[in-house]
Short mmCIF file of C-alpha atoms in Angstrom, two decimals:
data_model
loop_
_atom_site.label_atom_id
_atom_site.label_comp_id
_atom_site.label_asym_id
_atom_site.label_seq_id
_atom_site.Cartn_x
_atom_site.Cartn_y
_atom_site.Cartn_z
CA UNK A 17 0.00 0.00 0.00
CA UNK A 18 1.60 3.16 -1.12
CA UNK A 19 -0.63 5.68 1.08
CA UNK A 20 -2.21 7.48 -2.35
CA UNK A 21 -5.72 6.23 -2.94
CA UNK A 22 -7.70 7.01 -6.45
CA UNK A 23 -11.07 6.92 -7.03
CA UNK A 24 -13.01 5.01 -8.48
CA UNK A 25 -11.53 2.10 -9.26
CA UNK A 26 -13.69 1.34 -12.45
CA UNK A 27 -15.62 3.68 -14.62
CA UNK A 28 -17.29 3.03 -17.75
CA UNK A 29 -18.96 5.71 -20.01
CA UNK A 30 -20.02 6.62 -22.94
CA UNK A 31 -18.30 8.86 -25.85
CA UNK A 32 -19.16 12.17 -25.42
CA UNK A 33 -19.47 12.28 -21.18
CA UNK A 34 -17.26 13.90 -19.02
CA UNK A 35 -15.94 12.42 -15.65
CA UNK A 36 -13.77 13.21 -12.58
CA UNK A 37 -10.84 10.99 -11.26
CA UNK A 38 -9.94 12.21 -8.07
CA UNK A 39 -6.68 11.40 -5.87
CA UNK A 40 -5.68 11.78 -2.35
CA UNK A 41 -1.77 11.73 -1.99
CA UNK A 42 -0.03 10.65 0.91
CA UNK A 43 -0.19 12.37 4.15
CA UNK A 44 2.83 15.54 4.05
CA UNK A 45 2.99 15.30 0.29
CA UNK A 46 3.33 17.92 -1.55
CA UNK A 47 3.17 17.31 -5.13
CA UNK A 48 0.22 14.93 -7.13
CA UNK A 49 1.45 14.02 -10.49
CA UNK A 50 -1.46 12.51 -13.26
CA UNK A 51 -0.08 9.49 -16.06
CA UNK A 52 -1.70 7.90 -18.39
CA UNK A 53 -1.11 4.12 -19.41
CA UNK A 54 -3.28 3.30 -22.75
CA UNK A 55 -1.83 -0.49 -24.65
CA UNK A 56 -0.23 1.85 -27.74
CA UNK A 57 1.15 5.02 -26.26
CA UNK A 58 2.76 2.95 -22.84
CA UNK A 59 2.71 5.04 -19.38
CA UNK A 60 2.93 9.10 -20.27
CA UNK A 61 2.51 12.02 -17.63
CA UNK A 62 0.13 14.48 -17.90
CA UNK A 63 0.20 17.08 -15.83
CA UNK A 64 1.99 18.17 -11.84
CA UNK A 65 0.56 20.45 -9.11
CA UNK A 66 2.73 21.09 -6.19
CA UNK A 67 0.86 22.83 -3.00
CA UNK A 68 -2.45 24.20 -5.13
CA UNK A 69 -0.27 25.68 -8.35
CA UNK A 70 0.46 23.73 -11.57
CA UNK A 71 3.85 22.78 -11.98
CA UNK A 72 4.43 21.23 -15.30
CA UNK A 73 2.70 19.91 -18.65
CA UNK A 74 3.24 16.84 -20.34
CA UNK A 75 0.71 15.69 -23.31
CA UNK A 76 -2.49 16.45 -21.55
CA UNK A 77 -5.23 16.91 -24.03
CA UNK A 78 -7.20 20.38 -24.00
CA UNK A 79 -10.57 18.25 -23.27
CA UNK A 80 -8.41 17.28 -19.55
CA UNK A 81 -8.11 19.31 -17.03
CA UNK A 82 -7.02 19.08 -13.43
CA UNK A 83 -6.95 20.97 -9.97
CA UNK A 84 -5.14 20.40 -6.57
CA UNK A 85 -7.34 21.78 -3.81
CA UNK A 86 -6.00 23.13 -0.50
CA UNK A 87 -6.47 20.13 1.28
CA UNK A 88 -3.45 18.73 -1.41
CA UNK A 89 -6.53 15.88 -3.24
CA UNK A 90 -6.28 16.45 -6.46
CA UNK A 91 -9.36 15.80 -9.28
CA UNK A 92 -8.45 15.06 -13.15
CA UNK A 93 -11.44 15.83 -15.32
CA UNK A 94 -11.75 14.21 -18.72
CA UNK A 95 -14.72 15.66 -21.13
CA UNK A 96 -16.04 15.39 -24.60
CA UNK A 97 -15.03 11.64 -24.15
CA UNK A 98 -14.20 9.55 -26.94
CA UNK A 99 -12.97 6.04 -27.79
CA UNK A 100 -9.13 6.37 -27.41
CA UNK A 101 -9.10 7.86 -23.88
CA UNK A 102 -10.15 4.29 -22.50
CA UNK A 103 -6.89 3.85 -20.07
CA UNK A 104 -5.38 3.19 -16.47
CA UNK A 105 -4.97 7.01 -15.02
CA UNK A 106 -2.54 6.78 -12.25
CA UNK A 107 -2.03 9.62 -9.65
CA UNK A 108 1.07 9.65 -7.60
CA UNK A 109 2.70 11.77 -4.97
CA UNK A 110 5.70 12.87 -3.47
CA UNK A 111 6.52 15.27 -0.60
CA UNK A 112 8.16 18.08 -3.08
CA UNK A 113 8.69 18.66 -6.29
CA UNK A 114 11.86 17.02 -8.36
CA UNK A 115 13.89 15.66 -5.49
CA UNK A 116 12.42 13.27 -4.62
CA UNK A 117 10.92 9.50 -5.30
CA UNK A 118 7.07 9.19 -6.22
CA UNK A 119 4.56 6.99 -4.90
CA UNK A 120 1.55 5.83 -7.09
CA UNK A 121 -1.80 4.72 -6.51
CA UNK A 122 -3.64 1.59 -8.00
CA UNK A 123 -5.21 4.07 -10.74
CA UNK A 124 -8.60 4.12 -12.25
CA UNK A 125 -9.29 2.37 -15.01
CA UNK A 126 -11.85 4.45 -17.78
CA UNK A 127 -13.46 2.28 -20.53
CA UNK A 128 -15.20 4.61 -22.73
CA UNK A 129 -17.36 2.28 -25.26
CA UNK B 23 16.34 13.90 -19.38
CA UNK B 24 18.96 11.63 -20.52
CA UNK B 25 17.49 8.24 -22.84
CA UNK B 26 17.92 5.04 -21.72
CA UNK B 27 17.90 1.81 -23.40
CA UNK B 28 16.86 -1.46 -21.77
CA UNK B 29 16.17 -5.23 -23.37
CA UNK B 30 13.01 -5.66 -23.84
CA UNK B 31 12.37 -8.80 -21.93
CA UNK B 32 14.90 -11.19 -19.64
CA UNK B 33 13.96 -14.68 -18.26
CA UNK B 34 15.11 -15.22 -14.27
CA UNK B 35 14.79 -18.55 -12.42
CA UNK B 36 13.24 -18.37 -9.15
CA UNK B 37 16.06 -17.98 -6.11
CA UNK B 38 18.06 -16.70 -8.28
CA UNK B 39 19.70 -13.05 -8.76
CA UNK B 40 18.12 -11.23 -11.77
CA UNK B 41 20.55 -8.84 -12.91
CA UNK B 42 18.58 -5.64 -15.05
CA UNK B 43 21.28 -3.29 -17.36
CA UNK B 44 20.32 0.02 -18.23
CA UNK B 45 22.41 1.92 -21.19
CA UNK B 46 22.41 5.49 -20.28
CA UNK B 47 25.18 6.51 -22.14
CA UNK B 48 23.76 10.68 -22.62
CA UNK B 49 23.93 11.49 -18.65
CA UNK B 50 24.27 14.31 -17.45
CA UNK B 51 26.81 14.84 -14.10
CA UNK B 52 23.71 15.83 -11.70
CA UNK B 53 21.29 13.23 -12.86
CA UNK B 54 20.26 10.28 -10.81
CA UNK B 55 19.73 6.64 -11.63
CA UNK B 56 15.75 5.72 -10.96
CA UNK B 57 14.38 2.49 -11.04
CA UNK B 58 10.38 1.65 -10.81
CA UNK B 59 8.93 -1.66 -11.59
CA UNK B 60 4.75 -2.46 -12.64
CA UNK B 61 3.33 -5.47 -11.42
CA UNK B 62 0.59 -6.32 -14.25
CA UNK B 63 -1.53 -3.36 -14.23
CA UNK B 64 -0.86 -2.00 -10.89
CA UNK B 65 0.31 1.47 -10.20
CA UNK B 66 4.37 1.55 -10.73
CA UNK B 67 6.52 0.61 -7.65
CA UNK B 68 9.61 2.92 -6.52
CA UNK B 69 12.62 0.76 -5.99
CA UNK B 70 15.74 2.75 -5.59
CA UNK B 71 17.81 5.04 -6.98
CA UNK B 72 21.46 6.48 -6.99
CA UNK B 73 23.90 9.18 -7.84
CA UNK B 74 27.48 7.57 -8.64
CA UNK B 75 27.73 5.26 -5.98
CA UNK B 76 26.31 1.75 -5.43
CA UNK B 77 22.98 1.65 -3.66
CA UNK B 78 21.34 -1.40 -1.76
CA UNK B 79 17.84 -1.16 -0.16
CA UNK B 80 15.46 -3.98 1.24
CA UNK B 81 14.19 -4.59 -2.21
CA UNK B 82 17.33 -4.31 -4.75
CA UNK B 83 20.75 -3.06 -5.28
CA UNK B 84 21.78 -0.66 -7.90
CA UNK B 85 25.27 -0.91 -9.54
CA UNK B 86 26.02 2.24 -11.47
CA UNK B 87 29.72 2.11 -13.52
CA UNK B 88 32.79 4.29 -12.40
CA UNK B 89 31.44 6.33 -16.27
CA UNK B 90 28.27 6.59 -15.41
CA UNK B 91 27.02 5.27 -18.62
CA UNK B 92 25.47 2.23 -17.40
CA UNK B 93 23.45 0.66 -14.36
CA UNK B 94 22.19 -2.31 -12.98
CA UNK B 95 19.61 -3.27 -10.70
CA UNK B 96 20.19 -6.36 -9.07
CA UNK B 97 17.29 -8.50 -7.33
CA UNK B 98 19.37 -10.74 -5.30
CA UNK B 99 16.82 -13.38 -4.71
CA UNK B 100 13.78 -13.56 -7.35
CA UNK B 101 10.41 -14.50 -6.36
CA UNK B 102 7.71 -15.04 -8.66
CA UNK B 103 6.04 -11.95 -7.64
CA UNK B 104 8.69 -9.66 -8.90
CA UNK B 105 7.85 -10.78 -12.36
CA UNK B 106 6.85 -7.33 -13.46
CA UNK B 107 8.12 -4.27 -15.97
CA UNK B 108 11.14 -2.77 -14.60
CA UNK B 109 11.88 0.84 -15.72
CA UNK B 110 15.47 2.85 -16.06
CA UNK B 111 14.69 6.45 -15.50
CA UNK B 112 17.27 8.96 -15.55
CA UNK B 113 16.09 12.53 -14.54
CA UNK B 114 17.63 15.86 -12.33
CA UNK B 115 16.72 15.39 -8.89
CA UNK B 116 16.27 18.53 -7.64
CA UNK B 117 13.40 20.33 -5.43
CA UNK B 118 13.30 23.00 -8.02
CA UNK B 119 12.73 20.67 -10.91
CA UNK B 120 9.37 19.61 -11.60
CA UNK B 121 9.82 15.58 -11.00
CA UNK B 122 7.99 13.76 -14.23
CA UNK B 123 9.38 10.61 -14.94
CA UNK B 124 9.20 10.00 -18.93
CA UNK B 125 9.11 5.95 -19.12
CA UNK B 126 10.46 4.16 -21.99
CA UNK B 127 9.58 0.98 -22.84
CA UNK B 128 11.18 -0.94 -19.67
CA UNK B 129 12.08 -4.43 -19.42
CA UNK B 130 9.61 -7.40 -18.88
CA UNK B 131 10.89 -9.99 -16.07
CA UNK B 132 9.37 -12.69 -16.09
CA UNK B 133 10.25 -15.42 -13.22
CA UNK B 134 9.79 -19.28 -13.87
CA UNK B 135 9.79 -21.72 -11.26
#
């Protein structure tokens, strides 16, 4: 058990919808990193907040967006859904920024049929 | 970030040491050695990482060469359940550097009995 927790575990929707993943990080930590694992494009990251501010891009989509709120969870919504965003999203955490080693949750898997 | 180039796959029988090389030839004096593993479709594990000198946890040891060009993560004792994907990530470590880890394609370990 890592400490960070996703949820949901499962969620299955249709093209077109728009859902929330949402992550709690370990207790102290600092920074939530989002990746995505689809079969073709392997594990990428997304996007980083560190305490409430965005910290760097990867190759998030425009249609994703994400938030860290002050209590450090942070929420990754995914809208105007389509086919090819059927993945595992895994959150992890780590107390600060690039120093250190990150922890990952068990992710949520998204089946968009 | 500096590439890094691992085999695709390796075979290790169970007890034995399974030895991991990493080719990281482009490195950069102040970037560390990472190493995370993914147990089938679980969210990737930290395992250690190093500098210049040898590193040894509870879970592996890390043997980087005098160059730097090169690492290896050792297992000393494989169990089935560290039949997984093993990732070589070499990135800056530093708090004011955002901490994404880009993952390549990693190495598949598979354990037989």
């Amino acid at each position: 058990d890592s400490g960070v927790t996703q949820t949901p575990k499962h969620l299955i929707t249709a093209t077109g919808q728009r859902v929330t993943l949402r992550c709690s990080p370990r207790s102290g930590d600092l920074s939530v990193y989002w990746y995505q694992q689809s079969l073709d494009q392997g594990l990428q990251f997304l996007i980083q907040y560190y305490n409430g501010e965005e910290r760097a891009k990867g190759n998030i989509l425009e249609r994703f967006s994400a938030q860290q709120f002050p209590d450090l969870h942070s929420e990754l919504n995914l809208s105007s859904l389509e086919l090819g965003d059927s993945a595992l999203y895994f959150c992890a955490s780590s107390p600060h920024g690039g120093k250190y080693e990150q922890y990952f949750g068990p992710g949520t898997r998204l089946t968009v049929t | 970030d500096a590439k890094t180039t691992q085999p695709p796959s390796m075979d290790c029988a169970e007890g034995r040491a399974a030895n991991l090389p990493c080719n990281h030839s482009t490195i950069s004096g102040n970037e560390y050695v990472y190493w995370y593993r993914q147990i089938h479709s679980q969210g990737p594990q930290y395992i250690i990482h190093g500098l210049k000198n040898n590193e040894t946890n509870e879970m592996a040891s890390l043997i980087i060469t005098e160059d730097r060009k090169s690492s290896t993560l050792i297992l000393p004792h494989a169990t089935l359940r560290d039949t997984a994907v093993y990732y070589c990530i070499v990135r800056v470590a530093s708090s004011s550097n955002t901490g994404k880890l880009i993952f390549g394609q990693g190495t598949t370990l598979q354990v037989k009995p």
